[in-house]
Amino acid sequence: MDESFVPATTEWYYPSDAVVHNALVPDYEATYAEAMADIETFWAQRAKTLHWFEPWQQVLDRSNPPFYQWFVGGKTNIAYNALDRHIKTWRKNKVALIWEGENGDKRTFSYWRLWQEVNKFANVLKSLGVKKGDRVTIYMGRVPELPIAMLACAKIGAIHSVVYGGFSEHALADRIEDAQSRVLVTCDGAWLRGNIVELKQIADEAVHRSPVVEHVVVVRRTGHEVNMQHGRDFWYHDLMNLPIASPVCETEVMDAEDPLFILYTSGTTGKPKGILHTHGGYQVYISTTLEWAFDLKDEDRWWCAADPGWITGHSYIVYGPHILGATSFMYEGAPNYPYPNRWWKMVEEYGISHLYTAPTAIRGLMRFGDAWPNRHNLSSLRMLGTVGEPINPEAWRWYYNVIGKGKLPIIDTFWQTESSGFLICPLPSVGLKPGSATRPFPGIEADVVDEAGNSCPPGTEGYLVIKNPWPGMLRTIYGDPQRMVNQYFSQFSHQGWYMAGDAARKDEDGYFYIIGRLDEVIKVSGYRLGTAEVESGLVSHPAVAEAAVIGVPDEVRGNVIYAYCILRSGFQPSEELVDKLKEHVRHEVGPIAVPSRIEIVTSLPKTKSGKIMRRVLKARAMGQPEGDTSTLEE
Ligand code: WTA
């Protein structure tokens, strides 16, 4: 477990009367009670705020748990709700998306323009033979074409699988293979800290490994020379200029339970899990959570600083804000490039009202000191948010005092790829405590329980569980439904609860403190990685016989990766080899997976059944007592 220790605190921060008074949902307690009295009626009311081609016959089908179905029989399309319906209103001319490149490039899309771009690309996809139900893998930098490609897939009923641009060829190839995508959308490269990330080159190597891909569409971003394979690869801008790329495209009528996307995430075994979400429930859940927790209104300018390649970007850059008809800002590059005021400069320039980011970014920017934000006018900000890992109270207070000037609510949102949207987070009326994600969202029954499922008393650590279904919950693991049951619903199968995989604790006031993962997932700078992914990256190097990886707490990044490797005979430990291994992981898995330390060892602590005891490794790494090692067989 990650010991990102969050002390219980009695420090309270209450929202001002004005914040509560003006909030869309001014009374958390009453709303929560009302929702829990009848979750089906509650979610049905929320669903009615969206467009349905045909109404549902049943709100929730509980006949085959944990395979719940929502809005059964309803016909809809999330792209219709995110785009088509807005262009029939005054929002047609409203700014939908503002984008700034790391090099200062700027682009702006009204809802009308975004709708047209999406239609055009939807037609391009069709011309490449993509049909309803087909999978399309998207591997891009943070450019507007990324949300455009996602929305275009949704529009024609194709299932997108976005792979984060910080992953490398092995990770990308695995995900292409698992989804069996015949089309890959990528970029020539991406800008990061003034350098080019060679996305096309990585994509080529991945396609070489997973030849299922027939066509690669390449967005030109960096403009440097890349290999284009004749007949297989096409430039995005060339395709978008063809007559087939008409700006009008019929939106496919989807069943509420038709798949919308697969998003691969790390689990306990080597193979990443393809978490599957559907059109109907997902759109209801993410739009409600965004609107209510952040009190998002038409006049706001929303900035979620995550990457669209992770669930945070899917739900709260691409789909959520556009369903709500909001103006969303997206930035391509690094937060401190070229100077540590980059973010604050953009907040000022664009009049950002909401900033939603990860604790690691806050800690990183905090290090540069208060002068950088203080030289900018941040008065447009109205709300701040955080996600991805526990926020330590020190970073929380800095965010609150220096960025929020002691006035803005901090919405600490606990959730997961699997949940699709916030599970535990404050609404504007909820009093805050640094380091606590506060209370469950209306409609969510969360608890902290012991192994037997008894609620833990306040202050006691236990398993975080969700006791009821919610519309945005994962529907399956792509191609392996049983794995979903085993992973999330077997520990408390008796009660039918969802086990999040996190340790948590509640305090006397019912406030939740998330402690960290209970499984072999490591959160590095808020990114979710599996020990198994990094380990298989290491053992794919000819020098490595066996590898074990752990997460070790780090002041800025939350956790960093330590790796322990046993070498094959014939290889000698050396600094040079360690550097080579790091480079190998960077190449195979991606820069985010590179261990900050690799130690060459001659044995690993294992149980008698051969399972690596990561707990023991971690204790050793941190100079702590090793605890019970009775089952240890070195
Ligand atoms: C962690 C990211 C503490 C947690 C949206 C969870 C958090 C995992 C918080 C999911 C938070 C996310 N406080 N921990 N506010 N938000 N986590 O799937 O361990 O990338 O299980 O989704 O991130 O990571 P994922």
XYZ file of C-alpha atoms in Angstrom, residues 37-606:
570
model
C -33.935 7.610 -0.878
C -34.389 6.371 -4.432
C -31.331 6.291 -6.656
C -33.273 5.199 -9.712
C -35.593 8.181 -9.641
C -32.634 10.405 -8.869
C -30.562 9.253 -11.856
C -33.592 9.193 -14.139
C -34.171 12.856 -13.343
C -30.575 13.611 -14.164
C -30.781 11.637 -17.412
C -33.778 13.686 -18.479
C -31.548 16.758 -18.767
C -29.926 15.059 -21.791
C -31.163 14.145 -25.249
C -32.520 10.654 -25.911
C -33.714 9.578 -29.343
C -35.989 7.163 -27.526
C -36.701 6.975 -23.812
C -35.534 4.052 -21.658
C -37.938 1.411 -20.438
C -36.076 0.626 -17.252
C -33.719 2.866 -15.292
C -31.620 0.094 -13.753
C -31.553 -3.587 -14.541
C -30.220 -5.421 -11.497
C -31.016 -8.902 -12.765
C -27.409 -9.964 -13.401
C -25.090 -8.312 -10.870
C -22.412 -7.038 -11.099
C -23.305 -6.585 -14.774
C -25.718 -3.749 -14.155
C -27.440 -2.019 -17.030
C -28.663 1.557 -16.975
C -31.391 3.257 -18.978
C -32.285 -0.023 -20.614
C -33.860 0.380 -24.032
C -32.960 4.062 -24.215
C -31.482 5.336 -27.480
C -28.924 8.103 -27.385
C -25.445 9.182 -28.469
C -23.027 11.056 -26.250
C -21.733 13.028 -29.258
C -25.250 14.272 -29.871
C -25.367 15.558 -26.323
C -21.878 17.049 -26.506
C -22.283 18.771 -29.875
C -25.388 18.330 -32.038
C -27.826 19.650 -29.509
C -25.792 22.803 -28.796
C -25.642 23.943 -32.386
C -29.425 24.190 -32.346
C -29.222 26.779 -29.573
C -27.423 30.055 -28.887
C -24.394 27.989 -27.926
C -23.741 27.433 -31.620
C -21.473 30.491 -31.500
C -20.166 29.917 -28.000
C -16.514 29.010 -27.606
C -16.311 25.269 -27.015
C -12.578 24.771 -26.947
C -9.587 27.050 -26.517
C -6.206 25.510 -27.088
C -2.698 26.720 -26.505
C 0.360 24.881 -27.756
C 3.530 24.754 -25.754
C 5.212 26.891 -28.400
C 2.521 29.553 -28.085
C 0.295 28.446 -30.989
C -3.346 29.245 -30.337
C -6.583 27.816 -31.680
C -10.206 28.400 -30.790
C -13.284 26.404 -31.748
C -16.881 27.496 -31.423
C -19.422 24.745 -30.914
C -20.351 25.088 -34.580
C -16.766 24.723 -35.733
C -16.027 21.825 -33.400
C -19.173 20.083 -34.572
C -18.076 20.487 -38.193
C -14.563 19.213 -37.544
C -15.984 16.199 -35.757
C -18.415 15.531 -38.594
C -15.644 15.759 -41.132
C -13.415 13.368 -39.281
C -16.339 11.026 -38.667
C -16.791 10.879 -42.441
C -13.068 10.272 -42.888
C -13.221 7.363 -40.465
C -16.170 5.924 -42.338
C -14.261 6.178 -45.593
C -11.480 4.151 -43.989
C -14.043 1.442 -43.361
C -14.704 2.145 -39.680
C -18.170 1.003 -38.670
C -20.272 0.948 -35.542
C -18.621 -1.284 -32.934
C -15.150 -1.146 -34.549
C -12.265 -0.132 -32.327
C -10.045 2.832 -33.177
C -6.824 3.397 -31.259
C -5.803 7.003 -30.688
C -2.221 7.811 -29.723
C -1.623 11.539 -29.772
C -0.251 14.544 -28.009
C -2.522 17.121 -26.406
C -3.876 18.740 -29.557
C -7.469 19.609 -30.514
C -7.530 16.733 -33.013
C -7.466 14.340 -30.067
C -10.916 15.291 -28.712
C -12.080 15.670 -32.315
C -11.054 12.074 -33.068
C -12.707 10.783 -29.898
C -15.964 12.596 -30.587
C -15.900 11.469 -34.217
C -15.662 7.840 -33.118
C -18.555 8.313 -30.713
C -20.586 9.965 -33.429
C -20.450 6.948 -35.737
C -20.652 4.404 -32.924
C -17.021 3.296 -33.134
C -15.268 2.477 -29.872
C -12.190 4.542 -29.141
C -9.214 3.342 -27.218
C -6.977 6.254 -26.352
C -3.442 5.385 -25.350
C -1.619 8.068 -23.399
C 1.178 9.684 -25.425
C 3.626 9.023 -22.583
C 3.443 5.293 -23.224
C 5.846 3.671 -25.626
C 5.738 0.995 -28.254
C 5.280 -2.097 -26.128
C 2.418 -0.589 -24.161
C 0.854 0.769 -27.344
C 1.250 -2.513 -29.228
C -0.392 -4.487 -26.391
C -3.357 -2.147 -26.341
C -3.777 -2.193 -30.121
C -3.603 -5.954 -30.061
C -6.110 -6.374 -27.259
C -8.613 -4.038 -28.909
C -7.908 -5.383 -32.412
C -7.965 -1.863 -33.868
C -7.660 -1.644 -37.628
C -7.250 2.123 -37.545
C -4.736 4.120 -35.543
C -4.833 7.906 -35.244
C -1.592 9.556 -34.220
C 0.596 12.665 -34.674
C 3.955 13.186 -36.313
C 5.179 14.233 -32.887
C 4.293 16.132 -29.745
C 5.961 19.125 -28.117
C 7.179 18.637 -24.605
C 9.588 21.007 -22.864
C 10.671 22.304 -26.226
C 11.535 18.817 -27.484
C 9.734 16.537 -29.884
C 8.248 13.289 -28.628
C 8.514 10.957 -31.619
C 4.949 9.681 -31.618
C 4.887 8.509 -35.233
C 8.108 6.585 -34.849
C 6.773 4.843 -31.749
C 3.483 4.203 -33.543
C 5.367 2.623 -36.465
C 7.202 0.274 -34.145
C 3.972 -0.627 -32.359
C 2.192 -1.333 -35.649
C 5.124 -3.481 -36.659
C 4.497 -5.537 -33.514
C 0.703 -5.499 -33.908
C 0.095 -5.729 -37.653
C -3.678 -5.755 -37.175
C -3.571 -2.008 -37.968
C -4.439 -1.347 -41.616
C -4.485 2.444 -41.650
C -2.658 5.121 -39.730
C -3.941 8.690 -39.781
C -1.262 11.225 -38.879
C -1.949 14.721 -37.578
C 0.817 17.156 -38.425
C 1.856 18.966 -35.286
C 5.618 19.332 -35.182
C 6.191 19.311 -38.937
C 9.441 17.406 -38.779
C 10.129 14.615 -41.232
C 8.457 11.308 -40.446
C 8.153 8.025 -42.255
C 4.847 7.631 -44.118
C 4.143 4.166 -45.421
C 2.462 4.342 -48.789
C -1.071 2.951 -48.789
C -1.138 2.546 -45.017
C -0.444 6.039 -43.677
C -2.400 9.191 -44.491
C -2.025 12.774 -43.367
C -5.025 13.969 -41.392
C -5.109 17.293 -43.250
C -5.086 15.533 -46.629
C -8.041 13.366 -45.673
C -9.913 16.315 -44.183
C -9.604 18.129 -47.514
C -11.118 15.345 -49.567
C -14.719 15.660 -50.744
C -15.664 12.645 -48.582
C -14.888 14.762 -45.518
C -18.249 16.486 -45.591
C -19.025 18.739 -42.620
C -22.333 16.987 -42.185
C -22.559 13.531 -40.695
C -25.526 11.669 -39.346
C -25.158 10.788 -35.670
C -25.529 7.064 -35.095
C -28.426 6.122 -32.843
C -26.875 4.077 -30.064
C -28.362 1.861 -27.459
C -27.733 3.236 -23.963
C -25.580 0.204 -23.231
C -23.588 0.245 -26.485
C -19.857 0.663 -25.824
C -18.397 4.154 -26.076
C -14.768 3.531 -25.247
C -12.177 1.215 -23.855
C -9.527 2.735 -21.647
C -6.679 0.519 -20.573
C -5.574 0.773 -17.014
C -3.142 -1.055 -14.821
C -4.162 -3.872 -12.607
C -2.522 -6.625 -10.675
C -1.380 -8.764 -13.561
C 0.761 -7.973 -16.552
C -1.942 -7.476 -19.113
C -3.583 -4.064 -18.850
C -7.321 -4.111 -18.348
C -9.550 -2.564 -20.969
C -12.150 -0.776 -18.886
C -15.309 -0.413 -20.927
C -17.828 2.414 -20.634
C -21.071 2.909 -22.518
C -22.951 5.832 -24.065
C -25.963 6.105 -21.778
C -24.928 5.868 -18.138
C -21.522 7.442 -18.653
C -22.879 10.693 -20.071
C -25.351 11.069 -17.226
C -22.783 10.380 -14.556
C -19.934 12.568 -15.744
C -22.093 15.549 -16.631
C -23.875 15.484 -13.291
C -20.702 15.126 -11.255
C -18.948 17.929 -13.136
C -21.856 20.318 -13.023
C -22.653 19.814 -9.376
C -19.237 19.474 -7.772
C -17.703 22.354 -9.704
C -20.884 24.353 -10.045
C -20.021 24.743 -13.706
C -22.033 27.412 -15.496
C -22.246 28.907 -18.961
C -20.136 31.924 -18.107
C -17.247 29.805 -16.824
C -13.965 28.835 -18.431
C -13.047 25.355 -17.399
C -9.511 24.044 -17.424
C -8.814 20.431 -16.644
C -5.052 20.170 -16.933
C -4.969 16.389 -17.281
C -4.208 14.519 -20.471
C -7.102 13.256 -22.592
C -5.258 9.925 -22.595
C -6.382 9.222 -19.053
C -9.870 8.943 -17.643
C -9.680 12.449 -16.189
C -9.266 13.842 -19.683
C -11.937 11.595 -21.186
C -14.564 12.592 -18.665
C -13.583 16.117 -17.787
C -11.844 17.541 -20.855
C -13.625 15.887 -23.724
C -17.085 14.733 -22.758
C -18.225 16.368 -19.506
C -17.606 20.037 -20.343
C -19.057 19.712 -23.845
C -22.181 17.925 -22.653
C -22.676 20.903 -20.358
C -22.007 23.316 -23.233
C -19.070 24.790 -21.341
C -15.966 26.520 -22.630
C -13.026 24.244 -22.067
C -9.364 25.160 -22.178
C -6.631 22.727 -23.141
C -2.867 23.196 -22.969
C -0.343 21.093 -24.787
C 2.848 21.138 -22.810
C 4.715 21.164 -19.537
C 3.503 23.377 -16.645
C 6.849 25.079 -16.128
C 7.825 25.668 -19.739
C 9.537 27.947 -20.517
C 9.142 29.406 -17.009
C 7.335 28.331 -13.846
C 4.650 30.986 -14.395
C 3.313 29.345 -17.575
C 0.107 28.091 -15.989
C -0.595 31.291 -14.064
C 0.029 33.341 -17.161
C -2.551 31.303 -19.056
C -5.065 31.475 -16.186
C -4.775 35.247 -16.397
C -4.754 35.505 -20.168
C -7.779 33.290 -20.731
C -9.695 34.256 -17.619
C -9.858 30.674 -16.379
C -12.549 30.192 -13.738
C -11.844 26.568 -12.775
C -8.492 24.849 -12.519
C -8.551 21.108 -12.034
C -5.225 19.322 -11.668
C -3.226 16.719 -9.748
C -1.425 17.130 -6.413
C 1.874 16.334 -8.088
C 1.508 19.397 -10.329
C 0.599 21.554 -7.341
C 3.603 20.313 -5.388
C 5.834 20.798 -8.414
C 4.713 24.401 -8.917
C 4.780 25.129 -5.190
C 8.506 24.371 -5.188
C 9.171 27.385 -7.395
C 7.791 29.715 -4.746
C 4.889 32.158 -4.437
C 6.398 34.900 -6.570
C 5.506 33.143 -9.831
C 1.750 32.978 -9.249
C 1.760 36.261 -7.351
C 2.888 38.260 -10.336
C -0.332 37.310 -12.164
C -3.917 38.399 -11.733
C -5.684 35.185 -10.782
C -8.957 36.824 -9.841
C -10.898 35.032 -12.592
C -10.541 31.785 -10.639
C -13.673 30.682 -8.860
C -12.971 27.056 -7.961
C -9.963 24.785 -7.699
C -9.862 21.034 -8.012
C -7.544 18.124 -7.481
C -7.474 14.476 -8.528
C -5.334 11.417 -8.921
C -3.695 10.834 -5.577
C -4.043 11.953 -1.991
C -3.176 15.606 -1.563
C -0.956 16.302 1.393
C -2.274 19.094 3.639
C 0.759 21.280 2.961
C 0.114 21.321 -0.792
C -3.601 21.743 -0.110
C -2.974 24.868 1.988
C -0.643 26.337 -0.609
C -3.231 25.792 -3.339
C -5.892 27.276 -1.103
C -3.950 30.283 0.149
C -1.604 31.209 -2.681
C -3.677 30.273 -5.721
C -7.138 30.607 -4.193
C -6.221 33.611 -1.999
C -7.991 31.891 0.881
C -11.370 32.213 -0.816
C -11.928 29.427 -3.305
C -13.295 25.975 -2.567
C -10.900 23.127 -3.272
C -12.754 20.224 -4.777
C -10.698 17.131 -3.986
C -12.206 14.444 -6.168
C -11.594 10.790 -5.469
C -12.473 8.458 -8.330
C -11.076 5.980 -10.845
C -10.975 4.886 -14.471
C -13.524 2.281 -13.439
C -15.933 4.768 -11.884
C -15.769 7.146 -14.891
C -16.542 10.118 -12.651
C -16.207 11.466 -9.104
C -17.183 9.074 -6.322
C -16.181 11.077 -3.277
C -15.846 14.855 -3.448
C -17.313 17.963 -1.913
C -20.148 19.951 -3.405
C -19.700 23.717 -2.977
C -21.700 23.734 0.261
C -19.545 21.146 2.009
C -17.017 22.306 4.614
C -13.481 21.296 3.649
C -10.625 19.645 5.501
C -7.200 19.550 3.866
C -6.365 16.068 2.635
C -9.936 14.788 2.689
C -12.040 14.185 -0.425
C -14.896 14.775 2.057
C -18.203 12.997 1.360
C -19.680 10.679 -1.268
C -21.398 12.192 -4.276
C -25.208 12.057 -4.152
C -26.285 8.601 -5.303
C -23.099 6.929 -4.027
C -23.029 4.875 -0.855
C -19.371 4.678 0.138
C -17.902 3.106 3.239
C -14.695 1.897 4.831
C -14.953 -1.720 5.952
C -12.828 -4.508 7.405
C -12.179 -7.883 5.742
C -15.528 -9.203 6.901
C -17.369 -6.176 5.588
C -18.085 -4.491 8.929
C -17.908 -0.714 8.862
C -14.674 0.452 10.423
C -14.960 2.820 13.365
C -13.739 6.385 12.759
C -9.990 6.636 12.442
C -9.538 2.981 11.509
C -8.110 2.048 8.162
C -9.957 -0.390 5.926
C -11.130 -1.181 2.415
C -12.929 1.508 0.502
C -16.140 0.077 -0.954
C -19.096 1.366 -2.917
C -22.245 -0.368 -1.877
C -24.583 0.435 -4.742
C -24.432 0.613 -8.541
C -24.065 3.985 -10.294
C -24.667 4.903 -13.943
C -21.003 5.527 -14.769
C -19.614 2.314 -13.324
C -17.516 0.141 -15.610
C -19.534 -2.376 -17.591
C -16.846 -4.960 -18.177
C -13.190 -5.544 -18.863
C -12.988 -5.749 -22.625
C -12.940 -9.360 -23.713
C -12.772 -10.683 -20.161
C -15.940 -10.083 -18.121
C -14.958 -12.613 -15.486
C -11.877 -10.552 -14.732
C -14.112 -7.661 -13.768
C -15.986 -9.861 -11.324
C -12.772 -11.221 -9.809
C -11.067 -7.899 -9.589
C -13.736 -5.689 -8.108
C -16.608 -7.790 -6.874
C -15.106 -10.966 -5.410
C -13.749 -9.634 -2.135
C -17.227 -8.649 -0.968
C -19.184 -10.913 -3.300
C -21.525 -11.781 -0.523
C -22.676 -8.208 -0.165
C -22.304 -7.377 -3.862
C -20.100 -4.359 -3.159
C -17.573 -2.776 -5.453
C -14.073 -2.793 -4.012
C -12.110 0.215 -5.218
C -8.680 -1.208 -4.396
C -7.825 1.671 -2.070
C -7.270 1.801 1.646
C -9.145 4.586 3.385
C -10.288 5.896 6.700
C -13.229 8.000 7.821
C -13.195 10.514 10.623
C -15.829 11.320 13.233
C -17.633 13.574 10.771
C -17.885 10.899 8.096
C -15.135 12.522 6.012
C -13.107 10.149 3.860
C -9.323 10.103 3.733
C -7.897 8.013 0.933
C -4.649 6.392 1.970
C -3.557 4.646 -1.201
C -3.699 1.529 -3.313
C -3.954 -1.886 -1.739
C -2.850 -3.699 -4.859
C 0.142 -3.626 -7.164
C -0.768 -0.310 -8.660
C 1.641 2.598 -8.228
C 0.619 6.191 -8.666
C 3.581 8.107 -10.067
C 2.899 11.824 -10.493
C -0.774 10.876 -10.471
C -0.292 8.428 -13.363
C -1.497 4.938 -12.774
C 1.017 2.197 -13.448
C 1.111 -1.487 -12.646
C 4.200 -3.035 -11.101
C 3.712 -5.840 -13.617
C 3.987 -3.498 -16.594
C 7.299 -2.105 -15.422
C 8.551 -5.554 -14.445
C 7.731 -7.052 -17.816
C 9.467 -4.086 -19.430
C 12.586 -4.894 -17.393
C 12.623 -8.633 -18.011
C 12.255 -8.064 -21.734
C 15.883 -6.893 -21.580
C 18.295 -9.766 -22.239
C 20.303 -9.039 -19.077
C 17.394 -9.373 -16.677
C 16.256 -12.721 -15.321
C 13.776 -11.436 -12.803
C 12.508 -8.074 -11.636
C 10.429 -6.683 -8.802
C 9.104 -3.164 -8.662
C 7.736 -1.107 -5.794
C 6.463 2.420 -5.225
C 8.316 4.530 -2.687
C 6.873 7.819 -1.379
C 8.295 10.965 -2.923
C 7.705 14.548 -1.915
C 6.765 15.880 -5.337
C 5.700 12.910 -7.411
C 3.683 11.137 -4.728
C 5.550 7.930 -5.469
C 8.578 6.949 -7.456
C 9.508 3.534 -8.766
C 12.273 1.401 -7.308
C 13.213 -1.734 -9.191
C 15.159 -4.783 -8.075
C 16.643 -6.964 -10.786
C 18.325 -10.338 -10.798
C 20.700 -10.630 -13.743
C 21.052 -13.559 -16.080
C 24.321 -15.418 -15.831
C 26.998 -13.814 -17.931
C 25.924 -10.254 -17.026
C 27.743 -8.158 -14.455
C 26.188 -5.334 -12.458
C 27.416 -1.876 -13.478
C 26.256 1.720 -13.565
C 26.206 1.482 -17.300
C 23.884 -1.505 -17.264
C 21.525 0.296 -14.886
C 21.375 3.226 -17.300
C 20.726 0.858 -20.160
C 17.889 -0.765 -18.256
C 16.311 2.612 -17.577
C 16.561 3.470 -21.255
C 15.042 0.119 -22.116
C 12.013 0.748 -19.884
C 11.621 4.223 -21.372
C 11.601 2.719 -24.839
C 9.377 -0.252 -24.057
C 6.850 1.093 -21.572
C 7.326 4.848 -21.595
C 9.055 7.708 -19.793
C 6.538 7.658 -16.942
C 7.509 4.074 -16.093
C 11.254 4.612 -15.733
C 12.424 3.559 -12.252
C 14.180 6.311 -10.371
C 16.387 3.636 -8.877
C 17.381 0.187 -10.087
C 19.232 -2.115 -7.740
C 20.898 -5.277 -8.947
C 20.328 -8.063 -6.422
C 21.037 -11.767 -6.250
C 17.746 -12.774 -4.667
C 14.261 -11.421 -4.056
C 12.109 -11.943 -0.992
C 9.397 -14.420 -1.913
